[in-house]
Tab-separated table of C-alpha atoms in Angstrom:
chain	number	residue	atom	x	y	z
A	1	MET	CA	-0.202	-0.060	0.027
A	2	ILE	CA	1.553	3.364	-0.862
A	3	GLU	CA	1.315	5.424	2.459
A	4	ASP	CA	1.613	8.956	1.204
A	5	VAL	CA	0.865	9.411	-2.772
A	6	GLN	CA	2.401	13.123	-2.317
A	7	VAL	CA	6.104	11.923	-1.754
A	8	LEU	CA	6.204	9.586	-4.574
A	9	LEU	CA	4.778	12.889	-6.999
A	10	ASP	CA	7.314	15.109	-5.197
A	11	LYS	CA	10.227	12.519	-6.546
A	12	GLU	CA	8.952	11.918	-10.126
A	13	ASN	CA	8.756	15.840	-10.236
A	14	GLU	CA	12.690	15.694	-9.232
A	15	GLU	CA	13.346	13.436	-11.669
A	16	MET	CA	11.571	14.938	-14.357
A	17	LEU	CA	13.388	18.299	-13.729
A	18	PHE	CA	16.532	16.774	-13.528
A	19	ASN	CA	16.162	15.039	-16.903
A	20	GLN	CA	14.602	18.510	-18.541
A	21	ARG	CA	17.980	19.816	-17.742
A	22	THR	CA	20.320	17.030	-18.467
A	23	GLU	CA	18.465	16.038	-21.522
A	24	ARG	CA	17.318	19.605	-23.114
A	25	ASN	CA	18.720	19.809	-26.288
A	26	SER	CA	17.968	15.843	-26.875
A	27	ASN	CA	15.730	14.066	-28.986
A	28	PHE	CA	12.040	13.365	-27.042
A	29	ASN	CA	12.500	10.942	-23.860
A	30	PHE	CA	9.709	9.667	-21.899
A	31	GLY	CA	11.489	11.083	-18.392
A	32	ALA	CA	11.786	14.961	-19.858
A	33	TYR	CA	8.589	16.198	-19.969
A	34	HIS	CA	6.489	19.507	-19.284
A	35	SER	CA	4.223	19.631	-16.313
A	36	LEU	CA	0.604	20.314	-16.156
A	37	GLU	CA	1.506	23.668	-14.804
A	38	GLU	CA	3.225	24.771	-18.366
A	39	PHE	CA	0.898	24.239	-20.224
A	40	SER	CA	-2.024	27.013	-20.878
A	41	THR	CA	-5.304	26.684	-23.000
A	42	GLY	CA	-4.982	29.577	-24.132
A	43	GLY	CA	-8.368	31.080	-22.911
A	44	ASN	CA	-10.498	31.112	-25.611
A	45	LYS	CA	-8.833	33.034	-28.218
A	46	PRO	CA	-10.205	32.275	-32.010
A	47	ALA	CA	-9.022	28.900	-33.104
A	48	ILE	CA	-8.518	26.695	-36.182
A	49	TRP	CA	-9.057	23.175	-36.099
A	50	LEU	CA	-7.013	21.218	-38.388
A	51	ASP	CA	-7.824	17.322	-38.597
A	52	ALA	CA	-6.399	14.239	-40.750
A	53	GLY	CA	-7.062	10.281	-41.129
A	54	ILE	CA	-10.289	10.268	-40.301
A	55	HIS	CA	-10.584	7.934	-43.177
A	56	ALA	CA	-8.160	5.056	-41.955
A	57	ARG	CA	-6.647	3.893	-45.435
A	58	GLU	CA	-5.678	7.820	-46.062
A	59	TRP	CA	-1.899	7.254	-44.417
A	60	VAL	CA	-0.423	10.207	-46.092
A	61	THR	CA	-2.709	12.360	-44.505
A	62	GLN	CA	-1.669	11.345	-40.739
A	63	ALA	CA	1.943	11.650	-41.890
A	64	THR	CA	1.890	14.913	-43.446
A	65	ALA	CA	-0.515	16.003	-40.079
A	66	LEU	CA	2.387	15.038	-37.811
A	67	TRP	CA	5.080	16.402	-40.275
A	68	THR	CA	2.587	19.966	-40.244
A	69	ALA	CA	2.640	19.620	-36.073
A	70	ASN	CA	6.503	19.558	-35.938
A	71	LYS	CA	6.707	22.540	-38.364
A	72	ILE	CA	4.540	24.965	-36.769
A	73	ALA	CA	6.540	23.812	-33.493
A	74	SER	CA	9.770	24.786	-35.014
A	75	ASP	CA	8.835	28.283	-37.009
A	76	TYR	CA	7.417	29.643	-34.277
A	77	GLY	CA	9.268	32.601	-33.279
A	78	ASN	CA	11.570	32.150	-36.508
A	79	ASP	CA	8.721	32.467	-38.929
A	80	PRO	CA	7.152	35.691	-38.874
A	81	SER	CA	3.853	34.487	-40.578
A	82	VAL	CA	3.539	31.194	-38.322
A	83	THR	CA	4.530	33.248	-35.217
A	84	SER	CA	1.918	35.850	-36.065
A	85	ILE	CA	-0.624	33.453	-36.750
A	86	LEU	CA	-0.186	31.517	-33.260
A	87	ASP	CA	-0.039	34.722	-31.333
A	88	ALA	CA	-3.179	35.423	-32.621
A	89	MET	CA	-4.949	32.149	-32.350
A	90	ASP	CA	-4.781	28.663	-31.629
A	91	ILE	CA	-4.328	25.629	-33.625
A	92	PHE	CA	-5.643	22.521	-32.634
A	93	LEU	CA	-5.019	19.678	-34.752
A	94	LEU	CA	-5.735	16.101	-34.678
A	95	PRO	CA	-3.135	13.801	-36.387
A	96	VAL	CA	-4.934	10.570	-36.364
A	97	THR	CA	-8.652	10.950	-36.249
A	98	ASN	CA	-10.111	7.339	-36.622
A	99	PRO	CA	-7.197	5.640	-34.382
A	100	ASP	CA	-9.090	2.376	-34.407
A	101	GLY	CA	-9.575	2.403	-38.440
A	102	TYR	CA	-5.999	3.243	-38.326
A	103	VAL	CA	-4.563	0.679	-36.941
A	104	PHE	CA	-6.796	-1.821	-38.406
A	105	SER	CA	-5.714	-0.926	-42.051
A	106	GLN	CA	-2.216	-1.262	-40.630
A	107	THR	CA	-2.268	-4.811	-38.927
A	108	SER	CA	-5.349	-6.128	-40.718
A	109	ASN	CA	-6.670	-4.543	-44.202
A	110	ARG	CA	-4.804	-2.008	-45.703
A	111	MET	CA	-7.953	-0.949	-47.358
A	112	TRP	CA	-9.913	-0.279	-44.515
A	113	ARG	CA	-12.002	2.937	-44.450
A	114	LYS	CA	-14.262	3.159	-42.004
A	115	THR	CA	-14.332	3.021	-37.679
A	116	ARG	CA	-14.289	-0.231	-36.213
A	117	SER	CA	-17.475	0.261	-34.134
A	118	LYS	CA	-19.805	-2.884	-33.517
A	119	VAL	CA	-23.412	-2.480	-35.780
A	120	SER	CA	-26.244	-3.652	-34.094
A	121	GLY	CA	-28.068	-6.567	-36.477
A	122	SER	CA	-25.344	-7.177	-38.775
A	123	LEU	CA	-22.060	-8.794	-39.064
A	124	CYS	CA	-20.427	-6.091	-40.735
A	125	VAL	CA	-17.953	-4.008	-39.158
A	126	GLY	CA	-17.851	0.064	-39.135
A	127	VAL	CA	-19.447	3.416	-40.102
A	128	ASP	CA	-18.034	5.796	-42.224
A	129	PRO	CA	-16.904	8.726	-39.965
A	130	ASN	CA	-17.568	11.538	-43.126
A	131	ARG	CA	-20.696	10.433	-43.411
A	132	ASN	CA	-21.922	10.249	-39.879
A	133	TRP	CA	-22.026	14.109	-39.018
A	134	ASP	CA	-25.254	15.932	-38.621
A	135	ALA	CA	-24.820	17.446	-42.368
A	136	GLY	CA	-27.660	16.320	-44.665
A	137	PHE	CA	-27.379	12.682	-42.543
A	138	GLY	CA	-28.785	9.910	-44.554
A	139	GLY	CA	-28.542	11.918	-47.997
A	140	PRO	CA	-26.967	11.150	-51.076
A	141	GLY	CA	-23.549	9.632	-51.492
A	142	ALA	CA	-23.788	7.749	-48.138
A	143	SER	CA	-25.024	4.222	-47.500
A	144	SER	CA	-27.787	2.717	-45.293
A	145	ASN	CA	-25.962	-0.398	-45.741
A	146	PRO	CA	-23.913	-1.436	-43.107
A	147	CYS	CA	-21.365	-3.258	-45.427
A	148	SER	CA	-20.834	-0.599	-47.633
A	149	ASP	CA	-17.917	1.710	-47.334
A	150	SER	CA	-19.983	4.511	-46.895
A	151	TYR	CA	-22.539	2.984	-44.258
A	152	HIS	CA	-23.251	7.082	-42.099
A	153	GLY	CA	-24.278	4.483	-39.268
A	154	PRO	CA	-27.405	4.153	-37.067
A	155	SER	CA	-27.538	8.242	-36.689
A	156	ALA	CA	-25.654	11.105	-36.810
A	157	ASN	CA	-22.289	11.628	-34.438
A	158	SER	CA	-22.962	7.807	-33.410
A	159	GLU	CA	-19.191	7.417	-33.742
A	160	ILE	CA	-17.085	8.531	-30.633
A	161	GLU	CA	-14.463	9.668	-33.150
A	162	VAL	CA	-17.244	12.305	-34.776
A	163	LYS	CA	-19.200	12.891	-31.251
A	164	ALA	CA	-15.658	14.064	-29.736
A	165	ILE	CA	-14.729	16.527	-31.817
A	166	VAL	CA	-18.459	17.894	-32.155
A	167	ASP	CA	-18.371	18.207	-28.781
A	168	PHE	CA	-14.890	20.192	-28.795
A	169	ILE	CA	-16.028	22.582	-30.985
A	170	LYS	CA	-19.054	23.217	-29.211
A	171	THR	CA	-17.688	23.542	-26.059
A	172	HIS	CA	-14.811	25.959	-27.423
A	173	GLY	CA	-17.152	27.868	-29.565
A	174	ASN	CA	-14.506	30.166	-30.880
A	175	VAL	CA	-13.401	27.820	-33.863
A	176	LYS	CA	-13.055	30.329	-36.840
A	177	ALA	CA	-11.682	27.577	-39.102
A	178	PHE	CA	-12.028	23.736	-40.122
A	179	ILE	CA	-9.780	22.426	-42.319
A	180	THR	CA	-9.405	17.960	-42.806
A	181	LEU	CA	-7.004	16.137	-44.787
A	182	HIS	CA	-7.935	13.193	-47.214
A	183	SER	CA	-6.120	11.890	-49.564
A	184	TYR	CA	-6.167	11.202	-52.547
A	185	SER	CA	-7.207	13.173	-56.138
A	186	GLN	CA	-5.427	16.545	-55.797
A	187	LEU	CA	-8.463	18.578	-54.351
A	188	LEU	CA	-9.399	21.519	-52.396
A	189	MET	CA	-12.767	22.162	-52.002
A	190	PHE	CA	-15.553	23.487	-49.793
A	191	PRO	CA	-19.332	23.304	-48.962
A	192	TYR	CA	-21.184	22.007	-50.117
A	193	GLY	CA	-21.102	18.225	-50.531
A	194	TYR	CA	-24.487	17.149	-49.278
A	195	LYS	CA	-26.475	19.554	-51.434
A	196	CYS	CA	-25.107	21.272	-54.777
A	197	THR	CA	-25.708	24.908	-54.013
A	198	THR	CA	-22.869	27.126	-53.377
A	199	PRO	CA	-22.184	28.446	-49.655
A	200	ASP	CA	-22.587	32.282	-48.883
A	201	ASN	CA	-19.351	33.287	-49.308
A	202	PHE	CA	-18.543	31.165	-52.205
A	203	ASP	CA	-16.309	34.420	-53.950
A	204	GLU	CA	-14.095	34.233	-50.378
A	205	LEU	CA	-13.857	30.459	-50.032
A	206	ASP	CA	-13.028	30.395	-53.771
A	207	GLU	CA	-10.553	33.338	-53.787
A	208	VAL	CA	-8.706	31.361	-50.400
A	209	ALA	CA	-8.771	28.129	-51.996
A	210	GLN	CA	-7.621	28.889	-55.532
A	211	LYS	CA	-4.510	30.870	-53.883
A	212	ALA	CA	-3.646	27.993	-51.287
A	213	ALA	CA	-4.083	25.935	-54.610
A	214	GLN	CA	-1.274	27.837	-56.262
A	215	LEU	CA	1.286	27.815	-53.759
A	216	VAL	CA	0.931	24.230	-53.498
A	217	THR	CA	1.550	23.816	-57.110
A	218	SER	CA	4.523	26.052	-56.875
A	219	LEU	CA	6.578	24.097	-54.753
A	220	HIS	CA	6.638	20.938	-56.671
A	221	GLY	CA	4.450	21.229	-59.827
A	222	THR	CA	1.398	19.533	-58.002
A	223	ASN	CA	-2.167	20.597	-59.631
A	224	TYR	CA	-4.733	21.042	-57.447
A	225	LYS	CA	-8.804	21.739	-58.437
A	226	VAL	CA	-10.794	23.589	-56.463
A	227	GLY	CA	-14.239	24.100	-55.689
A	228	PRO	CA	-17.445	22.804	-53.859
A	229	ILE	CA	-17.289	19.179	-52.864
A	230	CYS	CA	-20.765	18.633	-55.380
A	231	SER	CA	-18.967	20.042	-58.127
A	232	VAL	CA	-15.514	19.076	-57.861
A	233	ILE	CA	-15.905	15.406	-56.505
A	234	TYR	CA	-19.502	14.130	-56.237
A	235	GLN	CA	-22.636	14.588	-53.739
A	236	ALA	CA	-21.472	13.132	-50.764
A	237	SER	CA	-24.265	13.948	-47.210
A	238	GLY	CA	-22.722	13.801	-43.912
A	239	GLY	CA	-19.193	15.224	-44.401
A	240	SER	CA	-17.252	17.286	-41.360
A	241	ILE	CA	-16.660	20.445	-43.193
A	242	ASP	CA	-20.720	20.509	-44.372
A	243	TRP	CA	-21.285	20.534	-40.584
A	244	SER	CA	-18.260	23.105	-39.641
A	245	TYR	CA	-19.866	25.328	-42.468
A	246	ASP	CA	-23.512	25.243	-41.008
A	247	TYR	CA	-22.587	25.842	-37.656
A	248	GLY	CA	-20.665	28.907	-38.494
A	249	ILE	CA	-17.941	27.942	-39.514
A	250	LYS	CA	-17.163	30.140	-42.228
A	251	TYR	CA	-13.934	29.170	-43.403
A	252	SER	CA	-14.509	25.642	-43.404
A	253	PHE	CA	-11.563	23.432	-46.600
A	254	ALA	CA	-11.523	19.907	-47.161
A	255	PHE	CA	-7.905	19.189	-48.726
A	256	GLU	CA	-7.829	15.614	-50.829
A	257	LEU	CA	-3.901	14.893	-51.007
A	258	ARG	CA	-1.735	13.233	-53.591
A	259	ASP	CA	-2.051	11.657	-56.182
A	260	THR	CA	-4.459	11.393	-58.970
A	261	GLY	CA	-5.216	7.573	-59.297
A	262	ARG	CA	-1.579	6.018	-59.973
A	263	TYR	CA	-0.626	4.989	-56.688
A	264	GLY	CA	-4.121	6.238	-54.762
A	265	PHE	CA	-4.024	5.414	-51.286
A	266	LEU	CA	-0.481	3.684	-51.869
A	267	LEU	CA	1.640	6.220	-52.167
A	268	PRO	CA	5.093	5.588	-51.983
A	269	ALA	CA	6.891	6.611	-48.926
A	270	LYS	CA	9.064	8.833	-51.020
A	271	GLN	CA	6.202	10.655	-51.857
A	272	ILE	CA	5.310	11.650	-48.132
A	273	LEU	CA	7.726	14.450	-47.402
A	274	PRO	CA	6.787	16.626	-50.676
A	275	THR	CA	3.461	15.851	-50.218
A	276	ALA	CA	3.627	17.468	-46.522
A	277	GLU	CA	5.756	20.464	-47.267
A	278	GLU	CA	3.724	21.095	-50.136
A	279	THR	CA	0.127	21.087	-48.476
A	280	TRP	CA	1.613	23.506	-45.837
A	281	LEU	CA	1.801	26.174	-48.304
A	282	GLY	CA	-1.520	25.765	-48.843
A	283	LEU	CA	-2.767	25.244	-45.091
A	284	LYS	CA	-0.274	28.487	-44.431
A	285	ALA	CA	-2.248	30.813	-46.555
A	286	ILE	CA	-5.578	29.640	-45.370
A	287	MET	CA	-4.459	30.659	-41.881
A	288	GLU	CA	-3.396	33.743	-42.562
A	289	HIS	CA	-6.508	34.742	-44.355
A	290	VAL	CA	-8.378	33.747	-40.823
A	291	ARG	CA	-6.097	35.641	-39.084
A	292	ASP	CA	-6.076	38.699	-41.406
A	293	HIS	CA	-10.180	38.560	-41.780
A	294	PRO	CA	-11.366	38.344	-38.193
A	295	TYR	CA	-15.406	37.450	-37.599
């Protein structure tokens, strides 16, 4: 039996501080970490949401998100633009939105797309988490068949992966941009997907997306197509950026990263770094616009 938990905590704190001093310039070490007292939630600053990997098999998105997190942290204090973005706003980045599906795609079925939740009354497993949002739920482009890769689930937000994000966004209350990374097709899209009508601020969204796409192309020549989901790719209901836009987050964008089909989901590892590098240019352009156009 532990007689005094505080004694153990104090001892661990001493060890952690020692490790921080001796290994400050080394790589990540589980023995050297920041205490909770060092962290700040940023209050209620305006925020940008960025997620990746909502579809398990889209591996280049999770890798790109991790690279992006490192880029943002490394550039703060060095890149004036990144520094000003982070001084004005918080960035919440979720690199693996569908962790159970991601692991399953690595261990059992490389082409797995959905979550791994059990479906009542069916032997088939999982829900398409990008058909599960409360935005035209159950409409065109989604399936009621539990065995389909586009199965929308029993109800909107039934998947914990989706509900957790919805709850976070609503609780925060000051998210100004919602960006999600998918693959593949080389597209930069904005609402709508569940209906084929243009959003109220179409001209602004199109201008921002066109600029971002041009910057993506400028690095390695990767061409992107820009426009609303319904016209650029296909009609699809229950998608995340349709929900975020209808919720009032007017800067809502979805990237479809490399490539256009030669490798598809099986993008070679050697393309991860150039994909991340070019995507960052587009992401930063969007973030700069959000910073400069508060609402």
